[in-house]
């Protein structure tokens, strides 16, 4: 029997984009066991109707005000009982993702979390904008600021990032360090979470692409407030911030 994957989708007034996310779940193939939870922040644009119409794939959902995306994710994971966790908001999974993730965690018991080495992004029409290769993941490189992304914080060596929608982790790792780390930030919660995870173990890099980033708008180079908040997460990155006075 496959390990159980718990996937949470936080959403709020995203009726235009949510169907593509749900379709990517419905189009999964292969062998996997999925618990799929949708956390709606009280949408008024028809999102609730879209969710109700997809109860064939949505295991559980709630529609109520929350304190933002990270609060919704923490609350969503609290409703989950899977062996492996992940979340996906506006983005889409490739059809092989869940079966591959399930197999990797089954066959490599030492892997605490995984992320793709082939990062994909799509435009509004759903067409691939790019496939970007990451050479690998390293604890030392992470705390040196390499994974701050696209020259983040003015550092030309900060060329990599960990793609959130392509990252999955064991429930035990989440319960150990996850909730406090994710909830500690309003914009850079994923970076705070990777920092907490990385202090425990580096992620396993997966050659296959696992998800398609819906838009580049959330990347650090295009989101200065997120950059500034992330700078305070890691001691080494905080030092980089002070040194350059950004």
XYZ file of C-alpha atoms in Angstrom, residues 17-172:
156
model
C -7.225 29.975 -11.380
C -8.413 27.309 -8.927
C -9.980 24.995 -11.577
C -6.585 24.430 -13.227
C -5.098 23.484 -9.863
C -7.944 21.064 -9.182
C -7.700 19.616 -12.699
C -4.015 18.855 -12.146
C -4.976 16.827 -9.080
C -7.706 14.969 -10.962
C -5.249 14.152 -13.770
C -2.737 12.389 -11.504
C -1.859 8.901 -12.649
C -0.068 5.939 -11.171
C -0.102 4.494 -7.673
C -0.645 6.889 -4.769
C -2.867 7.519 -1.752
C -4.004 11.146 -1.496
C -5.738 13.162 1.186
C -6.590 16.498 -0.433
C -7.676 19.430 1.749
C -8.759 22.829 0.408
C -8.675 25.769 2.814
C -10.787 28.664 1.518
C -10.504 31.968 3.349
C -14.183 32.814 2.858
C -14.258 33.578 -0.857
C -17.163 35.432 -2.437
C -16.301 34.909 -6.119
C -17.707 31.413 -6.676
C -14.706 29.555 -5.271
C -16.867 27.578 -2.840
C -19.085 26.325 -5.654
C -16.014 25.199 -7.599
C -14.739 23.257 -4.590
C -18.098 21.615 -3.929
C -18.286 20.492 -7.548
C -14.953 18.658 -7.174
C -15.672 16.633 -4.063
C -14.636 13.596 -6.129
C -11.036 14.650 -5.465
C -11.396 17.022 -2.481
C -11.288 14.949 0.699
C -12.009 17.825 3.059
C -12.530 21.559 2.803
C -13.380 24.510 4.990
C -14.486 28.007 4.056
C -13.870 30.535 6.822
C -11.819 33.692 7.394
C -8.168 33.119 8.241
C -5.081 35.203 8.954
C -3.532 34.687 5.546
C -2.093 31.893 3.432
C 0.372 30.528 5.982
C -2.267 30.443 8.698
C -4.525 28.517 6.316
C -1.745 26.032 5.540
C -0.975 25.395 9.218
C -4.672 24.878 9.940
C -4.974 22.645 6.882
C -2.102 20.399 7.938
C -3.706 20.130 11.386
C -6.612 18.386 9.632
C -4.293 15.923 7.872
C -3.043 12.484 8.878
C -0.817 11.555 5.938
C 2.804 10.390 6.019
C 4.004 13.121 3.648
C 2.824 16.742 3.421
C 2.875 19.397 0.716
C 0.890 22.430 -0.356
C -0.105 23.972 -3.642
C -2.033 27.194 -4.085
C -2.228 28.669 -7.604
C 0.064 26.177 -9.297
C -0.349 22.819 -11.022
C 1.243 19.402 -10.617
C 2.552 17.279 -13.455
C 0.542 14.057 -13.966
C 3.304 11.845 -12.526
C 3.999 13.927 -9.413
C 2.075 12.148 -6.667
C 3.020 8.635 -7.750
C 6.688 9.631 -8.024
C 6.689 11.392 -4.657
C 5.037 8.377 -3.066
C 7.592 5.987 -4.557
C 10.579 8.119 -3.555
C 9.534 8.376 0.089
C 8.782 4.647 0.172
C 12.098 3.600 -1.388
C 14.341 6.141 0.381
C 13.387 6.061 4.084
C 16.238 8.436 4.969
C 14.780 11.230 2.817
C 13.127 13.814 5.074
C 12.075 16.209 2.310
C 12.403 16.404 -1.449
C 12.268 19.079 -4.130
C 12.731 19.149 -7.872
C 15.985 19.980 -9.641
C 14.015 20.921 -12.774
C 11.874 23.955 -11.996
C 9.044 24.803 -14.387
C 6.964 27.943 -14.830
C 3.927 28.589 -17.005
C 2.208 31.704 -18.318
C -1.467 32.660 -17.999
C -2.336 30.406 -20.946
C -0.698 27.426 -19.279
C 2.228 27.279 -21.700
C 5.686 26.478 -20.367
C 7.758 29.661 -19.980
C 10.928 27.895 -18.886
C 12.483 24.789 -17.409
C 15.345 25.707 -15.102
C 17.934 23.267 -13.752
C 19.246 23.448 -10.182
C 22.616 21.699 -9.729
C 21.711 20.286 -6.316
C 20.912 21.141 -2.694
C 23.455 21.718 0.059
C 23.115 22.817 3.668
C 26.325 24.853 3.472
C 25.281 26.585 0.250
C 21.848 27.351 1.674
C 23.213 29.047 4.769
C 25.748 30.866 2.594
C 22.778 32.496 0.837
C 23.027 30.679 -2.505
C 19.346 29.665 -2.485
C 18.053 33.194 -2.053
C 17.288 33.268 -5.769
C 18.278 35.324 -8.805
C 20.808 37.577 -7.115
C 18.544 38.203 -4.126
C 19.748 40.790 -1.616
C 22.183 42.061 -4.248
C 24.383 38.965 -4.053
C 25.448 37.756 -7.514
C 26.074 34.275 -6.065
C 22.457 33.924 -4.912
C 21.372 32.149 -8.071
C 19.156 29.310 -6.850
C 15.865 28.874 -4.989
C 13.752 25.995 -3.698
C 10.478 25.779 -5.612
C 7.729 25.560 -3.014
C 5.051 23.831 -5.086
C 7.610 21.106 -5.985
C 8.566 20.414 -2.362
C 7.217 17.610 -0.170
C 8.223 16.595 3.356
C 7.588 13.931 5.940
C 4.916 14.639 8.506
C 7.405 14.024 11.330
